[in-house]
Amino acid sequence: MVERAPVLDGICHAILLVGVAFVCVPLYLAFVAGSLTIAEVQQVPLPWLPGDQFVQNLRTAWTQANFGRLFFNSFVVAAGITVGKIAVSLLSAFAITYFRFRFRMTAFWLIFVSLMLPIEVRISPTYESVANAALPLQWVVEALHLSSAWNAVTGHTVDIQLQWNMVDTYPGLILPLIASASATFLFRQFFLTVPDELCEASRLDGASPMQFFWSILLPLSRSNIAALAIILFLYGWNQYLWPLLFTTDKDMATAVIGLKHLIPRADSQPAWNVAMSAALLTMLPPIVVVVALQRSFVKGLMDSSK
Amino acid sequence: MAAAAIEAGLKRAHFKDVRLPVLLLLPQLAILLFFFFIPSFRALGQAFFLSDPFGNTVHFVGFDNFAQLLQSATYHESVQVTVVFTLLQNLLTIAVALVLAFASDRVIRGRGIYKAIILLPYAIAPVIAGILWAFLFNPAVGPLAQVLHAIGLAWDPNRVGSDAMILVILAASWKHVCYDYIFLLAGLLAVPSSLLEAAAVDGAGPLRRFFTIGLPLLMPTMFFLAVMNFVYGFFEIFAIVDAVTQGGPAGATNVLVFKVYVDGFINLDLGSSAAQSVILMIFALLMTLLQFRYVERRVSYDV
């Protein structure tokens, strides 16, 4: 920047090329493996050039893992998490920054606390909540001894069982992953930088709060929303633990989970060619998103981890 | 209007409506209640109870689950494995990312392309990173394992614990270097050029400037990244371990978050699994608090 240092610059290019190789070589070798027959993929050493079986392997993977269905599920889940989280976060961020009401700080702290625990540490109780979302109501019933009260009054025994099972449903896959407030805080930070004059002006013009939200605040937030949407799409598409636990029905699994079942195990045929082509296929949608929207992606990455 | 009347985090120009904000908050609070608060409190509760796998009999055991956990050899082993994994993974990703960020800061031509490629693994799911590396280092067919065999190493992550650990660390780092890299590069690009020019005038070369100006200014970022890496290493590693080693061989990669899952969902030892969850929760809480401290402090470095 300040002086010329051709040697150092050369070294820097070399370092970056090594970095690029570190990223690309595994992807290239996966592509090579994905384009061979099962006999060729077991050769020692592995050929350096791709074969001609890539499409064939993709077709095998596609039918074997039922990827048509699983990709659809992944898109639904990723889109659901993206849209759902952004929608609820925008609304609640609007509420806690633009309204004065009792319990404002309580709401703020309730949302704040949820930043602290990732879903991985509460998987089994979350599973129970989703298996029966009516469980809390059930506790209320039990705590109030409604059954025994009924019994005492009428002499009949009524066992109240409340059930609301969300296992193997899209809401069950999506909602627990929306339950954290990082996006709310991002929007809150952004709203706090929006000039007060805009709100005052729209109030003078007689606009209702929701009119202000729709026609002023939302358009201003567009670039933040776009950046966050990319990060949330990647997050949703790449989810692993929750869909793994939670989908007992094979048709409700996501692409990433379908891929897991293609990994050759010790006692199965080592079909690495099929597994590798499927791995490339599964990583394609998020990579397309990142490559196409590089600039917003970096912004989203920096914003969302603050 | 007095300044004291302005509440924290409330716009000066605001609305006084009461019902509307409650309605606006309702969707998020309902989701949080059902899928965050209730499960979290349930985990806390379960940690103090002992129940049979079918949930028929439950009785209060106080801290017994924790006491048993702390005496269990496999838990100690799991803690050890997790600590080794997170420390090595942290060192490796930050070191590689720092070198790459330094190089990207120097070069002007081609920076955009280098950056675009190095960032790619962020888009790739941890489990896919795991599968790629499991193939590359598969002792029977993996091309990189063949290279190791050719130079006389008996590489076999299916049998040798340390090999499995190396494999998991490599896969996790491959996926995560880009994250540290982009933050460190942003930090280096934000170093005021007046400082760098002044140092250059005083005769400090590029490396000297990096070590005396760039690196100290990056310290808060590095601290933040270390915290984020620990969180990544503790939780997101699950997918890689499950896909690649299943915790083996002989528990060599049985990290804490994988053990919670195995004990809770496979061995159906709910009390112990919940106690482990609670310990992880405490860790996650500490990490988040550290992160927020950083965010507060960051302000003074931003100038």
mmCIF file with all atom_site columns, N, CA, C and O in Angstrom, chain A residues 281-300:
data_model
loop_
_atom_site.group_PDB
_atom_site.id
_atom_site.type_symbol
_atom_site.label_atom_id
_atom_site.label_alt_id
_atom_site.label_comp_id
_atom_site.label_asym_id
_atom_site.label_entity_id
_atom_site.label_seq_id
_atom_site.pdbx_PDB_ins_code
_atom_site.Cartn_x
_atom_site.Cartn_y
_atom_site.Cartn_z
_atom_site.occupancy
_atom_site.B_iso_or_equiv
_atom_site.pdbx_formal_charge
_atom_site.auth_seq_id
_atom_site.auth_comp_id
_atom_site.auth_asym_id
_atom_site.auth_atom_id
_atom_site.pdbx_PDB_model_num
ATOM 1  N N  . LEU A 1 281 ? -24.374 -32.025 -5.064 1.00 0.00 ? 281 LEU A N  1
ATOM 2  C CA . LEU A 1 281 ? -25.733 -31.579 -5.388 1.00 0.00 ? 281 LEU A CA 1
ATOM 3  C C  . LEU A 1 281 ? -26.375 -30.848 -4.203 1.00 0.00 ? 281 LEU A C  1
ATOM 4  O O  . LEU A 1 281 ? -27.002 -29.803 -4.361 1.00 0.00 ? 281 LEU A O  1
ATOM 5  N N  . THR A 1 282 ? -26.181 -31.400 -3.000 1.00 0.00 ? 282 THR A N  1
ATOM 6  C CA . THR A 1 282 ? -26.813 -30.824 -1.818 1.00 0.00 ? 282 THR A CA 1
ATOM 7  C C  . THR A 1 282 ? -26.205 -29.474 -1.442 1.00 0.00 ? 282 THR A C  1
ATOM 8  O O  . THR A 1 282 ? -26.876 -28.627 -0.869 1.00 0.00 ? 282 THR A O  1
ATOM 9  N N  . MET A 1 283 ? -24.903 -29.295 -1.747 1.00 0.00 ? 283 MET A N  1
ATOM 10 C CA . MET A 1 283 ? -24.296 -28.004 -1.380 1.00 0.00 ? 283 MET A CA 1
ATOM 11 C C  . MET A 1 283 ? -24.546 -26.953 -2.460 1.00 0.00 ? 283 MET A C  1
ATOM 12 O O  . MET A 1 283 ? -24.227 -25.778 -2.266 1.00 0.00 ? 283 MET A O  1
ATOM 13 N N  . LEU A 1 284 ? -25.127 -27.359 -3.585 1.00 0.00 ? 284 LEU A N  1
ATOM 14 C CA . LEU A 1 284 ? -25.278 -26.421 -4.696 1.00 0.00 ? 284 LEU A CA 1
ATOM 15 C C  . LEU A 1 284 ? -26.195 -25.221 -4.385 1.00 0.00 ? 284 LEU A C  1
ATOM 16 O O  . LEU A 1 284 ? -25.780 -24.083 -4.596 1.00 0.00 ? 284 LEU A O  1
ATOM 17 N N  . PRO A 1 285 ? -27.421 -25.439 -3.879 1.00 0.00 ? 285 PRO A N  1
ATOM 18 C CA . PRO A 1 285 ? -28.287 -24.259 -3.659 1.00 0.00 ? 285 PRO A CA 1
ATOM 19 C C  . PRO A 1 285 ? -27.660 -23.202 -2.750 1.00 0.00 ? 285 PRO A C  1
ATOM 20 O O  . PRO A 1 285 ? -27.639 -22.022 -3.137 1.00 0.00 ? 285 PRO A O  1
ATOM 21 N N  . PRO A 1 286 ? -27.104 -23.573 -1.577 1.00 0.00 ? 286 PRO A N  1
ATOM 22 C CA . PRO A 1 286 ? -26.494 -22.507 -0.773 1.00 0.00 ? 286 PRO A CA 1
ATOM 23 C C  . PRO A 1 286 ? -25.302 -21.848 -1.457 1.00 0.00 ? 286 PRO A C  1
ATOM 24 O O  . PRO A 1 286 ? -25.102 -20.637 -1.314 1.00 0.00 ? 286 PRO A O  1
ATOM 25 N N  . ILE A 1 287 ? -24.512 -22.615 -2.223 1.00 0.00 ? 287 ILE A N  1
ATOM 26 C CA . ILE A 1 287 ? -23.357 -22.006 -2.884 1.00 0.00 ? 287 ILE A CA 1
ATOM 27 C C  . ILE A 1 287 ? -23.820 -21.014 -3.945 1.00 0.00 ? 287 ILE A C  1
ATOM 28 O O  . ILE A 1 287 ? -23.262 -19.923 -4.076 1.00 0.00 ? 287 ILE A O  1
ATOM 29 N N  . VAL A 1 288 ? -24.867 -21.369 -4.660 1.00 0.00 ? 288 VAL A N  1
ATOM 30 C CA . VAL A 1 288 ? -25.392 -20.444 -5.666 1.00 0.00 ? 288 VAL A CA 1
ATOM 31 C C  . VAL A 1 288 ? -25.823 -19.146 -4.993 1.00 0.00 ? 288 VAL A C  1
ATOM 32 O O  . VAL A 1 288 ? -25.513 -18.047 -5.456 1.00 0.00 ? 288 VAL A O  1
ATOM 33 N N  . VAL A 1 289 ? -26.501 -19.277 -3.853 1.00 0.00 ? 289 VAL A N  1
ATOM 34 C CA . VAL A 1 289 ? -26.952 -18.083 -3.129 1.00 0.00 ? 289 VAL A CA 1
ATOM 35 C C  . VAL A 1 289 ? -25.760 -17.210 -2.739 1.00 0.00 ? 289 VAL A C  1
ATOM 36 O O  . VAL A 1 289 ? -25.761 -15.994 -2.965 1.00 0.00 ? 289 VAL A O  1
ATOM 37 N N  . VAL A 1 290 ? -24.717 -17.835 -2.185 1.00 0.00 ? 290 VAL A N  1
ATOM 38 C CA . VAL A 1 290 ? -23.573 -17.060 -1.718 1.00 0.00 ? 290 VAL A CA 1
ATOM 39 C C  . VAL A 1 290 ? -22.824 -16.413 -2.880 1.00 0.00 ? 290 VAL A C  1
ATOM 40 O O  . VAL A 1 290 ? -22.441 -15.239 -2.822 1.00 0.00 ? 290 VAL A O  1
ATOM 41 N N  . VAL A 1 291 ? -22.622 -17.164 -3.963 1.00 0.00 ? 291 VAL A N  1
ATOM 42 C CA . VAL A 1 291 ? -21.878 -16.617 -5.088 1.00 0.00 ? 291 VAL A CA 1
ATOM 43 C C  . VAL A 1 291 ? -22.666 -15.477 -5.738 1.00 0.00 ? 291 VAL A C  1
ATOM 44 O O  . VAL A 1 291 ? -22.115 -14.423 -6.059 1.00 0.00 ? 291 VAL A O  1
ATOM 45 N N  . ALA A 1 292 ? -23.961 -15.672 -5.891 1.00 0.00 ? 292 ALA A N  1
ATOM 46 C CA . ALA A 1 292 ? -24.763 -14.656 -6.575 1.00 0.00 ? 292 ALA A CA 1
ATOM 47 C C  . ALA A 1 292 ? -24.893 -13.395 -5.726 1.00 0.00 ? 292 ALA A C  1
ATOM 48 O O  . ALA A 1 292 ? -24.960 -12.294 -6.260 1.00 0.00 ? 292 ALA A O  1
ATOM 49 N N  . LEU A 1 293 ? -24.917 -13.549 -4.414 1.00 0.00 ? 293 LEU A N  1
ATOM 50 C CA . LEU A 1 293 ? -25.208 -12.399 -3.556 1.00 0.00 ? 293 LEU A CA 1
ATOM 51 C C  . LEU A 1 293 ? -24.055 -12.125 -2.605 1.00 0.00 ? 293 LEU A C  1
ATOM 52 O O  . LEU A 1 293 ? -24.254 -11.803 -1.438 1.00 0.00 ? 293 LEU A O  1
ATOM 53 N N  . GLN A 1 294 ? -22.839 -12.246 -3.123 1.00 0.00 ? 294 GLN A N  1
ATOM 54 C CA . GLN A 1 294 ? -21.620 -12.136 -2.309 1.00 0.00 ? 294 GLN A CA 1
ATOM 55 C C  . GLN A 1 294 ? -21.618 -10.927 -1.376 1.00 0.00 ? 294 GLN A C  1
ATOM 56 O O  . GLN A 1 294 ? -21.354 -11.031 -0.191 1.00 0.00 ? 294 GLN A O  1
ATOM 57 N N  . ARG A 1 295 ? -21.955 -9.762  -1.949 1.00 0.00 ? 295 ARG A N  1
ATOM 58 C CA . ARG A 1 295 ? -21.825 -8.539  -1.164 1.00 0.00 ? 295 ARG A CA 1
ATOM 59 C C  . ARG A 1 295 ? -22.788 -8.536  0.032  1.00 0.00 ? 295 ARG A C  1
ATOM 60 O O  . ARG A 1 295 ? -22.391 -8.306  1.164  1.00 0.00 ? 295 ARG A O  1
ATOM 61 N N  . SER A 1 296 ? -24.058 -8.821  -0.242 1.00 0.00 ? 296 SER A N  1
ATOM 62 C CA . SER A 1 296 ? -25.029 -8.860  0.849  1.00 0.00 ? 296 SER A CA 1
ATOM 63 C C  . SER A 1 296 ? -24.690 -9.963  1.834  1.00 0.00 ? 296 SER A C  1
ATOM 64 O O  . SER A 1 296 ? -24.918 -9.832  3.032  1.00 0.00 ? 296 SER A O  1
ATOM 65 N N  . PHE A 1 297 ? -24.135 -11.068 1.301  1.00 0.00 ? 297 PHE A N  1
ATOM 66 C CA . PHE A 1 297 ? -23.792 -12.191 2.169  1.00 0.00 ? 297 PHE A CA 1
ATOM 67 C C  . PHE A 1 297 ? -22.778 -11.775 3.224  1.00 0.00 ? 297 PHE A C  1
ATOM 68 O O  . PHE A 1 297 ? -22.951 -12.040 4.412  1.00 0.00 ? 297 PHE A O  1
ATOM 69 N N  . VAL A 1 298 ? -21.724 -11.057 2.798  1.00 0.00 ? 298 VAL A N  1
ATOM 70 C CA . VAL A 1 298 ? -20.708 -10.635 3.767  1.00 0.00 ? 298 VAL A CA 1
ATOM 71 C C  . VAL A 1 298 ? -21.317 -9.687  4.787  1.00 0.00 ? 298 VAL A C  1
ATOM 72 O O  . VAL A 1 298 ? -21.078 -9.805  5.991  1.00 0.00 ? 298 VAL A O  1
ATOM 73 N N  . LYS A 1 299 ? -22.151 -8.758  4.320  1.00 0.00 ? 299 LYS A N  1
ATOM 74 C CA . LYS A 1 299 ? -22.811 -7.841  5.242  1.00 0.00 ? 299 LYS A CA 1
ATOM 75 C C  . LYS A 1 299 ? -23.665 -8.614  6.254  1.00 0.00 ? 299 LYS A C  1
ATOM 76 O O  . LYS A 1 299 ? -23.608 -8.354  7.456  1.00 0.00 ? 299 LYS A O  1
ATOM 77 N N  . GLY A 1 300 ? -24.417 -9.586  5.741  1.00 0.00 ? 300 GLY A N  1
ATOM 78 C CA . GLY A 1 300 ? -25.271 -10.375 6.627  1.00 0.00 ? 300 GLY A CA 1
ATOM 79 C C  . GLY A 1 300 ? -24.469 -11.138 7.661  1.00 0.00 ? 300 GLY A C  1
ATOM 80 O O  . GLY A 1 300 ? -24.845 -11.231 8.825  1.00 0.00 ? 300 GLY A O  1
#
